[in-house]
mmCIF file of C-alpha atoms in Angstrom:
data_model
loop_
_atom_site.group_PDB
_atom_site.id
_atom_site.type_symbol
_atom_site.label_atom_id
_atom_site.label_comp_id
_atom_site.label_asym_id
_atom_site.label_seq_id
_atom_site.Cartn_x
_atom_site.Cartn_y
_atom_site.Cartn_z
ATOM 1 C CA MET T 1 -39.105 -35.024 -0.558
ATOM 2 C CA PRO T 2 -38.239 -37.519 -3.349
ATOM 3 C CA ALA T 3 -39.247 -35.009 -6.016
ATOM 4 C CA LEU T 4 -37.180 -32.220 -4.416
ATOM 5 C CA GLU T 5 -34.236 -34.580 -3.981
ATOM 6 C CA ALA T 6 -34.416 -35.548 -7.655
ATOM 7 C CA LEU T 7 -34.547 -31.871 -8.651
ATOM 8 C CA ILE T 8 -31.455 -31.120 -6.548
ATOM 9 C CA GLU T 9 -29.592 -34.054 -8.069
ATOM 10 C CA THR T 10 -30.396 -32.842 -11.580
ATOM 11 C CA LYS T 11 -29.223 -29.335 -10.697
ATOM 12 C CA LEU T 12 -25.947 -30.643 -9.296
ATOM 13 C CA GLN T 13 -25.315 -32.695 -12.427
ATOM 14 C CA GLN T 14 -25.844 -29.631 -14.626
ATOM 15 C CA LEU T 15 -23.533 -27.344 -12.640
ATOM 16 C CA SER T 16 -20.241 -26.440 -14.296
ATOM 17 C CA VAL T 17 -18.424 -26.735 -10.942
ATOM 18 C CA PRO T 18 -18.732 -29.539 -8.353
ATOM 19 C CA LEU T 19 -20.989 -29.032 -5.331
ATOM 20 C CA GLY T 20 -21.979 -31.421 -2.574
ATOM 21 C CA VAL T 21 -25.285 -31.241 -0.721
ATOM 22 C CA ARG T 22 -26.059 -32.863 2.623
ATOM 23 C CA LEU T 23 -29.768 -33.352 3.274
ATOM 24 C CA PRO T 24 -31.396 -32.984 6.714
ATOM 25 C CA SER T 25 -31.534 -36.793 6.855
ATOM 26 C CA GLY T 26 -27.738 -36.955 6.530
ATOM 27 C CA LYS T 27 -27.780 -38.301 2.995
ATOM 28 C CA ARG T 28 -25.186 -36.716 0.701
ATOM 29 C CA LEU T 29 -25.730 -35.738 -2.943
ATOM 30 C CA GLY T 30 -23.225 -34.623 -5.556
ATOM 31 C CA PRO T 31 -19.596 -35.512 -6.325
ATOM 32 C CA PRO T 32 -17.798 -37.090 -3.328
ATOM 33 C CA ALA T 33 -14.692 -34.950 -3.876
ATOM 34 C CA ALA T 34 -16.508 -31.608 -4.265
ATOM 35 C CA PRO T 35 -14.485 -28.854 -2.529
ATOM 36 C CA VAL T 36 -17.693 -27.265 -1.181
ATOM 37 C CA THR T 37 -20.663 -28.894 0.527
ATOM 38 C CA LEU T 38 -23.864 -27.170 1.610
ATOM 39 C CA ALA T 39 -25.291 -28.925 4.652
ATOM 40 C CA PHE T 40 -29.006 -28.318 5.274
ATOM 41 C CA ASP T 41 -30.820 -28.748 8.577
ATOM 42 C CA HIS T 42 -34.195 -27.712 7.131
ATOM 43 C CA MET T 43 -36.039 -28.314 3.891
ATOM 44 C CA SER T 44 -36.579 -24.580 3.359
ATOM 45 C CA GLY T 45 -32.990 -24.084 2.273
ATOM 46 C CA LEU T 46 -33.149 -26.973 -0.185
ATOM 47 C CA ALA T 47 -36.178 -25.393 -1.817
ATOM 48 C CA GLN T 48 -34.286 -22.113 -2.279
ATOM 49 C CA LEU T 49 -31.349 -23.943 -3.860
ATOM 50 C CA ALA T 50 -33.627 -25.863 -6.207
ATOM 51 C CA ALA T 51 -35.394 -22.647 -7.282
ATOM 52 C CA GLY T 52 -32.151 -20.692 -7.781
ATOM 53 C CA ARG T 53 -33.120 -18.085 -5.190
ATOM 54 C CA LEU T 54 -29.575 -17.352 -4.075
ATOM 55 C CA GLY T 55 -30.441 -14.396 -1.867
ATOM 56 C CA ARG T 56 -32.852 -16.524 0.142
ATOM 57 C CA LEU T 57 -30.331 -19.344 0.250
ATOM 58 C CA GLY T 58 -27.980 -16.800 1.813
ATOM 59 C CA ASP T 59 -30.702 -16.023 4.363
ATOM 60 C CA GLU T 60 -30.725 -19.702 5.337
ATOM 61 C CA ILE T 61 -26.951 -19.684 5.844
ATOM 62 C CA VAL T 62 -27.055 -16.487 7.917
ATOM 63 C CA ALA T 63 -29.824 -17.967 10.088
ATOM 64 C CA GLY T 64 -27.765 -21.109 10.668
ATOM 65 C CA ARG T 65 -30.240 -23.426 8.975
ATOM 66 C CA ALA T 66 -27.638 -24.258 6.322
ATOM 67 C CA ARG T 67 -23.857 -24.501 6.665
ATOM 68 C CA VAL T 68 -20.958 -24.040 4.279
ATOM 69 C CA GLU T 69 -18.259 -26.712 4.392
ATOM 70 C CA GLY T 70 -15.332 -25.415 2.353
ATOM 71 C CA SER T 71 -13.601 -22.119 1.595
ATOM 72 C CA MET T 72 -15.344 -18.896 0.649
ATOM 73 C CA ARG T 73 -13.307 -18.733 -2.559
ATOM 74 C CA ASP T 74 -14.529 -22.181 -3.631
ATOM 75 C CA LEU T 75 -18.078 -21.339 -2.578
ATOM 76 C CA MET T 76 -18.086 -18.268 -4.820
ATOM 77 C CA GLN T 77 -17.212 -20.421 -7.819
ATOM 78 C CA VAL T 78 -20.404 -22.324 -7.058
ATOM 79 C CA VAL T 79 -22.433 -19.149 -6.584
ATOM 80 C CA ALA T 80 -21.241 -17.844 -9.944
ATOM 81 C CA ALA T 81 -22.317 -21.109 -11.600
ATOM 82 C CA LEU T 82 -25.728 -20.940 -9.919
ATOM 83 C CA THR T 83 -26.385 -17.283 -10.774
ATOM 84 C CA PRO T 84 -29.095 -16.844 -13.447
ATOM 85 C CA ALA T 85 -28.009 -15.701 -16.928
ATOM 86 C CA GLU T 86 -24.339 -16.047 -15.887
ATOM 87 C CA GLY T 87 -24.554 -12.786 -13.987
ATOM 88 C CA GLN T 88 -25.889 -10.695 -16.853
ATOM 89 C CA ALA T 89 -27.912 -7.777 -15.534
ATOM 90 C CA ILE T 90 -31.665 -8.270 -15.896
ATOM 91 C CA ARG T 91 -33.616 -5.168 -16.877
ATOM 92 C CA PRO T 92 -36.709 -4.694 -14.706
ATOM 93 C CA SER T 93 -40.149 -3.997 -16.079
ATOM 94 C CA LEU T 94 -41.560 -0.469 -16.102
ATOM 95 C CA TRP T 95 -43.754 -1.439 -13.139
ATOM 96 C CA GLN T 96 -40.767 -2.754 -11.183
ATOM 97 C CA ARG T 97 -38.788 0.411 -11.901
ATOM 98 C CA LEU T 98 -41.685 2.513 -10.606
ATOM 99 C CA LYS T 99 -41.872 0.308 -7.529
ATOM 100 C CA ASN T 100 -38.110 0.738 -6.992
ATOM 101 C CA ARG T 101 -38.500 4.505 -7.206
ATOM 102 C CA VAL T 102 -41.251 4.546 -4.566
ATOM 103 C CA HIS T 103 -39.205 2.192 -2.354
ATOM 104 C CA SER T 104 -36.212 4.516 -2.686
ATOM 105 C CA ALA T 105 -38.217 7.598 -1.737
ATOM 106 C CA LEU T 106 -39.663 5.878 1.342
ATOM 107 C CA HIS T 107 -36.312 4.570 2.566
ATOM 108 C CA HIS T 108 -34.157 7.699 2.330
ATOM 109 C CA SER T 109 -35.445 10.277 4.754
ATOM 110 C CA ARG T 110 -32.827 11.825 7.020
ATOM 111 C CA GLU T 111 -33.977 9.617 9.886
ATOM 112 C CA ARG T 112 -33.953 6.401 7.840
ATOM 113 C CA ASP T 113 -30.552 7.175 6.323
ATOM 114 C CA ALA T 114 -29.041 7.735 9.771
ATOM 115 C CA GLU T 115 -30.592 4.521 11.072
ATOM 116 C CA GLN T 116 -29.418 2.527 8.054
ATOM 117 C CA ILE T 117 -25.851 3.866 8.159
ATOM 118 C CA ARG T 118 -25.528 3.160 11.874
ATOM 119 C CA SER T 119 -26.906 -0.369 11.489
ATOM 120 C CA HIS T 120 -23.896 -1.146 9.291
ATOM 121 C CA TYR T 121 -21.003 1.009 10.443
ATOM 122 C CA ASP T 122 -21.746 0.898 14.168
ATOM 123 C CA VAL T 123 -21.601 -2.902 14.393
ATOM 124 C CA SER T 124 -18.204 -2.729 16.129
ATOM 125 C CA ASN T 125 -15.081 -0.685 15.473
ATOM 126 C CA GLU T 126 -12.963 -3.583 16.716
ATOM 127 C CA PHE T 127 -14.639 -6.019 14.309
ATOM 128 C CA TYR T 128 -13.778 -3.865 11.296
ATOM 129 C CA ALA T 129 -10.243 -3.380 12.609
ATOM 130 C CA LEU T 130 -9.671 -7.140 12.387
ATOM 131 C CA TRP T 131 -9.865 -7.266 8.594
ATOM 132 C CA LEU T 132 -9.370 -3.710 7.332
ATOM 133 C CA ASP T 133 -5.946 -2.064 6.977
ATOM 134 C CA PRO T 134 -4.493 -0.139 9.961
ATOM 135 C CA LEU T 135 -6.128 3.116 8.767
ATOM 136 C CA ARG T 136 -9.507 1.332 8.490
ATOM 137 C CA VAL T 137 -10.075 2.524 4.941
ATOM 138 C CA TYR T 138 -13.362 0.852 4.001
ATOM 139 C CA SER T 139 -13.352 1.423 0.233
ATOM 140 C CA CYS T 140 -11.561 0.259 -2.911
ATOM 141 C CA ALA T 141 -7.765 0.298 -2.678
ATOM 142 C CA TYR T 142 -5.460 1.242 -5.553
ATOM 143 C CA PHE T 143 -2.768 -1.329 -6.319
ATOM 144 C CA ARG T 144 -0.455 1.057 -8.144
ATOM 145 C CA ASP T 145 2.270 -1.582 -7.864
ATOM 146 C CA PRO T 146 1.068 -5.202 -8.167
ATOM 147 C CA GLN T 147 3.314 -6.192 -5.245
ATOM 148 C CA MET T 148 1.657 -3.777 -2.815
ATOM 149 C CA SER T 149 0.113 -4.985 0.430
ATOM 150 C CA LEU T 150 -3.442 -3.913 1.197
ATOM 151 C CA ALA T 151 -2.187 -1.221 3.582
ATOM 152 C CA GLN T 152 0.151 0.187 0.924
ATOM 153 C CA ALA T 153 -2.604 0.083 -1.707
ATOM 154 C CA GLN T 154 -5.015 1.948 0.562
ATOM 155 C CA GLU T 155 -2.461 4.697 1.145
ATOM 156 C CA ALA T 156 -1.905 4.805 -2.616
ATOM 157 C CA LYS T 157 -5.663 5.257 -3.095
ATOM 158 C CA LEU T 158 -5.801 8.093 -0.572
ATOM 159 C CA ASP T 159 -2.906 9.774 -2.326
ATOM 160 C CA LEU T 160 -4.465 9.230 -5.753
ATOM 161 C CA ILE T 161 -7.602 11.074 -4.622
ATOM 162 C CA CYS T 162 -5.583 13.947 -3.154
ATOM 163 C CA ARG T 163 -3.529 14.246 -6.339
ATOM 164 C CA LYS T 164 -6.561 14.108 -8.609
ATOM 165 C CA LEU T 165 -8.030 16.966 -6.592
ATOM 166 C CA ASP T 166 -4.660 18.782 -6.736
ATOM 167 C CA LEU T 167 -4.924 19.611 -3.038
ATOM 168 C CA ARG T 168 -2.850 22.596 -1.938
ATOM 169 C CA PRO T 169 -1.863 23.849 1.561
ATOM 170 C CA GLY T 170 -4.513 26.046 3.119
ATOM 171 C CA GLU T 171 -7.339 24.958 0.828
ATOM 172 C CA ARG T 172 -10.677 24.201 2.419
ATOM 173 C CA PHE T 173 -11.424 20.501 1.852
ATOM 174 C CA VAL T 174 -14.521 18.509 2.792
ATOM 175 C CA ASP T 175 -14.872 14.720 2.948
ATOM 176 C CA ILE T 176 -18.521 13.620 2.607
ATOM 177 C CA GLY T 177 -18.859 10.311 4.436
ATOM 178 C CA ALA T 178 -15.470 10.378 6.136
ATOM 179 C CA GLY T 179 -15.556 6.853 7.567
ATOM 180 C CA TRP T 180 -12.796 6.221 10.101
ATOM 181 C CA GLY T 181 -10.928 9.302 8.904
ATOM 182 C CA GLY T 182 -8.339 7.805 6.551
ATOM 183 C CA LEU T 183 -8.710 10.338 3.736
ATOM 184 C CA LEU T 184 -9.439 13.256 6.055
ATOM 185 C CA MET T 185 -6.259 12.713 8.061
ATOM 186 C CA HIS T 186 -4.114 11.887 5.011
ATOM 187 C CA ALA T 187 -5.149 15.111 3.287
ATOM 188 C CA ALA T 188 -4.405 17.130 6.427
ATOM 189 C CA ARG T 189 -1.069 15.460 7.202
ATOM 190 C CA HIS T 190 0.413 15.347 3.713
ATOM 191 C CA TYR T 191 -1.284 18.190 1.824
ATOM 192 C CA GLY T 192 -1.771 20.809 4.534
ATOM 193 C CA VAL T 193 -5.466 21.433 3.884
ATOM 194 C CA ASP T 194 -8.077 22.767 6.279
ATOM 195 C CA ALA T 195 -10.241 19.636 6.440
ATOM 196 C CA THR T 196 -13.845 18.960 7.421
ATOM 197 C CA GLY T 197 -15.395 15.503 7.479
ATOM 198 C CA ILE T 198 -18.955 14.385 8.063
ATOM 199 C CA THR T 199 -20.444 11.024 9.021
ATOM 200 C CA LEU T 200 -23.706 9.594 10.344
ATOM 201 C CA SER T 201 -21.934 6.857 12.321
ATOM 202 C CA ARG T 202 -21.423 7.614 16.006
ATOM 203 C CA ASN T 203 -18.627 5.024 16.249
ATOM 204 C CA GLN T 204 -16.763 6.629 13.360
ATOM 205 C CA PHE T 205 -17.364 10.135 14.699
ATOM 206 C CA GLU T 206 -15.879 9.215 18.083
ATOM 207 C CA HIS T 207 -12.922 7.388 16.509
ATOM 208 C CA VAL T 208 -11.993 10.303 14.220
ATOM 209 C CA SER T 209 -12.445 12.804 17.042
ATOM 210 C CA ARG T 210 -9.858 10.863 19.062
ATOM 211 C CA LEU T 211 -7.451 10.815 16.107
ATOM 212 C CA ILE T 212 -7.715 14.569 15.627
ATOM 213 C CA GLU T 213 -7.092 15.215 19.325
ATOM 214 C CA ALA T 214 -4.202 12.729 19.524
ATOM 215 C CA GLU T 215 -2.399 14.382 16.603
ATOM 216 C CA GLY T 216 -3.088 17.934 17.754
ATOM 217 C CA LEU T 217 -4.844 18.859 14.504
ATOM 218 C CA GLY T 218 -7.920 20.447 16.057
ATOM 219 C CA GLU T 219 -7.202 23.884 14.575
ATOM 220 C CA ARG T 220 -7.537 22.720 10.972
ATOM 221 C CA VAL T 221 -9.300 19.319 11.054
ATOM 222 C CA ARG T 222 -12.831 18.651 12.280
ATOM 223 C CA ILE T 223 -15.398 15.860 12.084
ATOM 224 C CA ARG T 224 -19.142 16.473 12.301
ATOM 225 C CA LEU T 225 -22.004 14.081 12.971
ATOM 226 C CA CYS T 226 -24.503 15.240 10.375
ATOM 227 C CA ASP T 227 -26.390 14.416 7.183
ATOM 228 C CA TYR T 228 -24.852 15.690 3.942
ATOM 229 C CA ARG T 229 -28.043 17.665 3.282
ATOM 230 C CA ASP T 230 -27.628 19.554 6.556
ATOM 231 C CA LEU T 231 -24.028 20.699 6.134
ATOM 232 C CA GLN T 232 -24.090 24.508 5.946
ATOM 233 C CA PRO T 233 -20.520 25.875 5.806
ATOM 234 C CA GLU T 234 -19.805 29.568 6.240
ATOM 235 C CA GLN T 235 -18.331 29.564 2.728
ATOM 236 C CA PRO T 236 -18.079 26.934 -0.031
ATOM 237 C CA PHE T 237 -15.115 24.557 -0.093
ATOM 238 C CA ASP T 238 -12.219 24.625 -2.564
ATOM 239 C CA LYS T 239 -12.154 20.845 -2.933
ATOM 240 C CA LEU T 240 -14.554 18.020 -2.101
ATOM 241 C CA ALA T 241 -14.344 14.213 -1.949
ATOM 242 C CA SER T 242 -17.166 11.733 -1.490
ATOM 243 C CA VAL T 243 -15.909 8.154 -1.116
ATOM 244 C CA GLY T 244 -18.253 5.189 -0.771
ATOM 245 C CA MET T 245 -21.133 7.537 -0.074
ATOM 246 C CA PHE T 246 -23.445 7.846 -3.047
ATOM 247 C CA GLU T 247 -24.318 4.124 -2.899
ATOM 248 C CA HIS T 248 -26.323 5.011 0.229
ATOM 249 C CA VAL T 249 -28.123 8.030 -1.243
ATOM 250 C CA GLY T 250 -30.880 6.249 -3.179
ATOM 251 C CA ARG T 251 -32.114 6.882 -6.710
ATOM 252 C CA ALA T 252 -34.874 9.154 -5.492
ATOM 253 C CA ASN T 253 -32.387 11.487 -3.775
ATOM 254 C CA MET T 254 -29.605 11.355 -6.351
ATOM 255 C CA LEU T 255 -30.286 14.790 -7.830
ATOM 256 C CA THR T 256 -30.503 16.297 -4.337
ATOM 257 C CA TYR T 257 -27.159 14.716 -3.503
ATOM 258 C CA CYS T 258 -25.519 16.051 -6.674
ATOM 259 C CA GLU T 259 -26.979 19.516 -6.146
ATOM 260 C CA THR T 260 -25.612 19.434 -2.591
ATOM 261 C CA LEU T 261 -22.122 18.670 -3.901
ATOM 262 C CA ARG T 262 -22.334 21.724 -6.149
ATOM 263 C CA ARG T 263 -23.695 23.910 -3.342
ATOM 264 C CA LEU T 264 -20.772 22.937 -1.123
ATOM 265 C CA LEU T 265 -18.192 23.641 -3.844
ATOM 266 C CA LYS T 266 -17.039 27.121 -4.730
ATOM 267 C CA PRO T 267 -17.075 28.211 -8.402
ATOM 268 C CA GLY T 268 -14.013 26.744 -10.072
ATOM 269 C CA GLY T 269 -13.646 24.146 -7.316
ATOM 270 C CA MET T 270 -13.074 20.418 -7.874
ATOM 271 C CA ALA T 271 -14.906 17.367 -6.529
ATOM 272 C CA LEU T 272 -14.204 13.646 -6.705
ATOM 273 C CA ASN T 273 -17.004 11.092 -6.353
ATOM 274 C CA HIS T 274 -15.717 7.569 -5.691
ATOM 275 C CA GLY T 275 -18.415 4.913 -5.590
ATOM 276 C CA ILE T 276 -19.786 1.547 -6.647
ATOM 277 C CA THR T 277 -21.787 1.574 -9.859
ATOM 278 C CA ALA T 278 -24.135 -0.939 -11.457
ATOM 279 C CA ALA T 279 -23.039 -2.799 -14.580
ATOM 280 C CA GLY T 280 -26.549 -2.733 -16.056
ATOM 281 C CA LEU T 281 -28.457 0.225 -17.449
ATOM 282 C CA ASP T 282 -31.922 1.351 -16.295
ATOM 283 C CA ASP T 283 -31.777 -0.198 -12.821
ATOM 284 C CA ALA T 284 -30.839 -3.609 -14.255
ATOM 285 C CA MET T 285 -29.355 -5.905 -11.609
ATOM 286 C CA VAL T 286 -27.897 -9.403 -11.368
ATOM 287 C CA GLY T 287 -30.584 -12.035 -10.838
ATOM 288 C CA GLY T 288 -31.023 -14.579 -8.070
ATOM 289 C CA GLY T 289 -31.815 -12.020 -5.373
ATOM 290 C CA LEU T 290 -28.167 -11.267 -4.573
ATOM 291 C CA GLY T 291 -28.892 -7.551 -4.249
ATOM 292 C CA ASP T 292 -31.780 -8.288 -1.897
ATOM 293 C CA PHE T 293 -29.407 -10.221 0.365
ATOM 294 C CA ILE T 294 -26.995 -7.266 0.553
ATOM 295 C CA GLU T 295 -29.797 -4.819 1.350
ATOM 296 C CA LYS T 296 -31.312 -7.080 4.005
ATOM 297 C CA HIS T 297 -28.164 -8.091 5.865
ATOM 298 C CA ILE T 298 -25.432 -5.562 5.043
ATOM 299 C CA PHE T 299 -26.433 -2.236 3.494
ATOM 300 C CA PRO T 300 -30.096 -1.435 4.161
ATOM 301 C CA GLY T 301 -31.158 1.292 1.754
ATOM 302 C CA GLY T 302 -28.182 0.740 -0.540
ATOM 303 C CA GLU T 303 -28.902 1.348 -4.241
ATOM 304 C CA LEU T 304 -26.596 1.235 -7.266
ATOM 305 C CA ILE T 305 -26.893 3.207 -10.487
ATOM 306 C CA HIS T 306 -24.958 2.962 -13.749
ATOM 307 C CA VAL T 307 -22.043 5.367 -14.210
ATOM 308 C CA SER T 308 -23.871 6.991 -17.119
ATOM 309 C CA HIS T 309 -26.805 7.731 -14.794
ATOM 310 C CA ALA T 310 -24.413 9.169 -12.229
ATOM 311 C CA ILE T 311 -22.706 11.463 -14.745
ATOM 312 C CA ARG T 312 -26.060 12.546 -16.194
ATOM 313 C CA THR T 313 -27.380 13.500 -12.750
ATOM 314 C CA LEU T 314 -24.165 15.272 -11.773
ATOM 315 C CA SER T 315 -24.430 17.224 -15.023
ATOM 316 C CA GLN T 316 -28.060 18.095 -14.302
ATOM 317 C CA ALA T 317 -26.849 19.566 -11.015
ATOM 318 C CA GLY T 318 -24.472 21.876 -12.911
ATOM 319 C CA LEU T 319 -21.193 20.018 -12.374
ATOM 320 C CA GLU T 320 -18.898 19.162 -15.290
ATOM 321 C CA MET T 321 -17.235 15.745 -15.502
ATOM 322 C CA VAL T 322 -13.578 16.206 -16.475
ATOM 323 C CA ASP T 323 -12.226 12.690 -15.845
ATOM 324 C CA THR T 324 -13.603 9.239 -15.004
ATOM 325 C CA GLU T 325 -11.634 6.117 -14.049
ATOM 326 C CA ASN T 326 -12.919 2.572 -13.515
ATOM 327 C CA LEU T 327 -11.109 0.768 -10.676
ATOM 328 C CA ARG T 328 -13.296 -2.376 -10.738
ATOM 329 C CA PRO T 329 -10.530 -5.042 -10.595
ATOM 330 C CA HIS T 330 -8.814 -3.087 -7.824
ATOM 331 C CA TYR T 331 -11.966 -3.504 -5.739
ATOM 332 C CA ALA T 332 -12.104 -7.239 -6.465
ATOM 333 C CA ARG T 333 -8.585 -7.580 -5.087
ATOM 334 C CA THR T 334 -9.393 -5.324 -2.116
ATOM 335 C CA LEU T 335 -12.425 -7.403 -1.182
ATOM 336 C CA TRP T 336 -10.505 -10.666 -1.441
ATOM 337 C CA CYS T 337 -7.915 -9.172 0.927
ATOM 338 C CA TRP T 338 -10.701 -8.334 3.389
ATOM 339 C CA SER T 339 -12.360 -11.729 2.973
ATOM 340 C CA ASP T 340 -9.119 -13.656 3.451
ATOM 341 C CA ALA T 341 -8.263 -11.581 6.520
ATOM 342 C CA LEU T 342 -11.656 -12.280 8.100
ATOM 343 C CA GLU T 343 -11.523 -15.987 7.228
ATOM 344 C CA SER T 344 -8.138 -16.284 8.943
ATOM 345 C CA GLN T 345 -9.542 -15.215 12.337
ATOM 346 C CA LEU T 346 -13.177 -16.332 12.539
ATOM 347 C CA PRO T 347 -13.181 -17.301 16.257
ATOM 348 C CA GLN T 348 -11.686 -13.929 17.235
ATOM 349 C CA ALA T 349 -14.158 -12.102 14.985
ATOM 350 C CA GLU T 350 -17.125 -13.831 16.618
ATOM 351 C CA GLN T 351 -15.780 -13.132 20.103
ATOM 352 C CA THR T 352 -15.260 -9.476 19.193
ATOM 353 C CA LEU T 353 -18.843 -9.104 17.963
ATOM 354 C CA ALA T 354 -20.200 -10.952 21.015
ATOM 355 C CA ARG T 355 -18.746 -8.279 23.289
ATOM 356 C CA SER T 356 -21.349 -5.799 22.032
ATOM 357 C CA MET T 357 -24.355 -8.046 21.260
ATOM 358 C CA PRO T 358 -25.925 -11.427 22.102
ATOM 359 C CA PRO T 359 -23.806 -14.393 20.911
ATOM 360 C CA SER T 360 -26.523 -15.633 18.549
ATOM 361 C CA ARG T 361 -26.666 -12.242 16.829
ATOM 362 C CA ALA T 362 -22.865 -12.097 16.649
ATOM 363 C CA ALA T 363 -22.811 -15.466 14.861
ATOM 364 C CA GLU T 364 -25.441 -14.281 12.359
ATOM 365 C CA ILE T 365 -23.562 -11.076 11.550
ATOM 366 C CA LEU T 366 -20.321 -12.961 11.057
ATOM 367 C CA ARG T 367 -21.973 -15.429 8.645
ATOM 368 C CA ALA T 368 -23.519 -12.515 6.733
ATOM 369 C CA TYR T 369 -20.191 -10.681 6.422
ATOM 370 C CA ARG T 370 -18.393 -13.806 5.241
ATOM 371 C CA LEU T 371 -20.877 -14.174 2.378
ATOM 372 C CA TYR T 372 -20.931 -10.426 1.666
ATOM 373 C CA LEU T 373 -17.169 -9.906 1.388
ATOM 374 C CA ALA T 374 -16.493 -12.992 -0.729
ATOM 375 C CA GLY T 375 -19.628 -12.469 -2.811
ATOM 376 C CA CYS T 376 -18.755 -8.870 -3.610
ATOM 377 C CA ALA T 377 -15.178 -9.854 -4.478
ATOM 378 C CA MET T 378 -16.554 -12.372 -6.964
ATOM 379 C CA ALA T 379 -19.056 -9.848 -8.372
ATOM 380 C CA PHE T 380 -16.375 -7.215 -9.030
ATOM 381 C CA GLU T 381 -14.046 -9.831 -10.465
ATOM 382 C CA ARG T 382 -16.703 -10.966 -12.938
ATOM 383 C CA GLY T 383 -17.820 -7.462 -13.920
ATOM 384 C CA TRP T 384 -21.275 -7.664 -12.351
ATOM 385 C CA VAL T 385 -20.618 -4.333 -10.593
ATOM 386 C CA ALA T 386 -17.988 -1.629 -11.037
ATOM 387 C CA LEU T 387 -16.220 1.157 -9.151
ATOM 388 C CA HIS T 388 -15.784 4.600 -10.707
ATOM 389 C CA GLN T 389 -13.907 7.683 -9.621
ATOM 390 C CA ILE T 390 -15.580 10.688 -11.259
ATOM 391 C CA LEU T 391 -13.638 13.956 -11.177
ATOM 392 C CA LEU T 392 -15.786 17.070 -11.508
ATOM 393 C CA ILE T 393 -15.568 20.843 -11.554
ATOM 394 C CA ASN T 394 -18.068 23.507 -10.583
ATOM 395 C CA PRO T 395 -17.546 25.653 -13.716
ATOM 396 C CA ASP T 396 -16.520 29.268 -13.278
ATOM 397 C CA PRO T 397 -16.367 31.040 -16.687
ATOM 398 C CA ALA T 398 -13.930 33.574 -15.245
ATOM 399 C CA ARG T 399 -11.361 30.894 -14.377
ATOM 400 C CA GLY T 400 -8.679 29.678 -16.774
ATOM 401 C CA SER T 401 -4.986 29.865 -17.547
ATOM 402 C CA GLU T 402 -2.856 31.381 -20.283
ATOM 403 C CA ASP T 403 -2.597 28.106 -22.201
ATOM 404 C CA MET T 404 -6.089 26.868 -21.287
ATOM 405 C CA PRO T 405 -8.391 29.906 -21.175
ATOM 406 C CA GLY T 406 -11.564 27.822 -21.244
ATOM 407 C CA ALA T 407 -10.694 25.618 -18.247
ATOM 408 C CA HIS T 408 -13.333 27.266 -15.986
ATOM 409 C CA SER T 409 -11.389 25.846 -13.006
ATOM 410 C CA GLY T 410 -7.921 24.922 -11.821
ATOM 411 C CA TYR T 411 -8.131 21.573 -13.591
ATOM 412 C CA PRO T 412 -5.334 21.520 -16.216
ATOM 413 C CA PHE T 413 -7.110 19.143 -18.625
ATOM 414 C CA ARG T 414 -3.970 17.007 -18.726
ATOM 415 C CA ARG T 415 -3.565 13.852 -16.666
ATOM 416 C CA ASP T 416 0.168 14.145 -16.131
ATOM 417 C CA TYR T 417 -0.294 16.255 -13.005
ATOM 418 C CA ILE T 418 -1.961 13.292 -11.296
ATOM 419 C CA TYR T 419 0.697 10.666 -11.942
ATOM 420 C CA ARG T 420 4.002 12.530 -11.999
#
């Protein structure tokens, strides 16, 4: 104990931001006025802090063996200071990359993917409704105007996607991973498309089904409970969007996913892939076990790849990238909005979760989500991860226009159509 205590004291003195630590004995270490204190009930958490194993320290907090006294925003300043190499992505060894590939292959069967998606999205519709916008759009917003509220920015994001795809009335549109139906319904209401959405979440499927029925859109909007690999439309779609989906696919299945996008898209059609990307090349990730924490508690089976890897694989599948936009700081702001909203109603959030699970499990999930939302906000803010919208075409050599005969699609190769 004395040696561990001395190690903790040295670590606190070297930190660039103040942190207090309360030992199981009640003794307090660190600056008296530190805005954040970590209170430990067990020695196991102290050992993780001393070793810089931040993911395992998060495990201790989720389990209730350590407590955070202070705000999530202040805590994330501490986490950033504790993160190895100041958050620079660490490239894994060849052996570790091979191990990651095998892990990916084993964890992304149809059955495992369905189980993993439902473990996250089927926690509780009411829980998500507490801190998401009214449309329950669970992806990066687009703050077109800095003064926008989260709800306004999410509608702006939905509209940005529809405009990038140049959706037209009567076109057949598919939303891969439709969530709670925000994009699906927006495209149908405002752009007049014939819309199909798919999800693996039963809660989301039932919620979107009710929306479609309530708005009387059953003739041209539908939601299906199925895996993306099993979608077999009667004819390919004119336009396709995949939002917040390819993070769940896994490296081992990435080519299959990209080939599926092309199969679902008619020649000359357009697709938009909106997803989180890694900042590091070659499977490099931020150290400290932060990714392990996310996989264990939030997104089992989640895997990030660099945008260059994504574009390469999409190209291998026969799709052509025509535009790419990085919305990383927009996602930082989105996540802080979610985090602040959850922090403002913690008792209600725990009560909501406890209606569908044992109280002890509800408390664990709430602690995990508090760390996840604030931690991801900090990671996007610091550039440790990114968010890219990749606009693609399925080239058709016969398609073009008088002024752009080599377009191979309806894409005008000018951005003004998106923003006017």
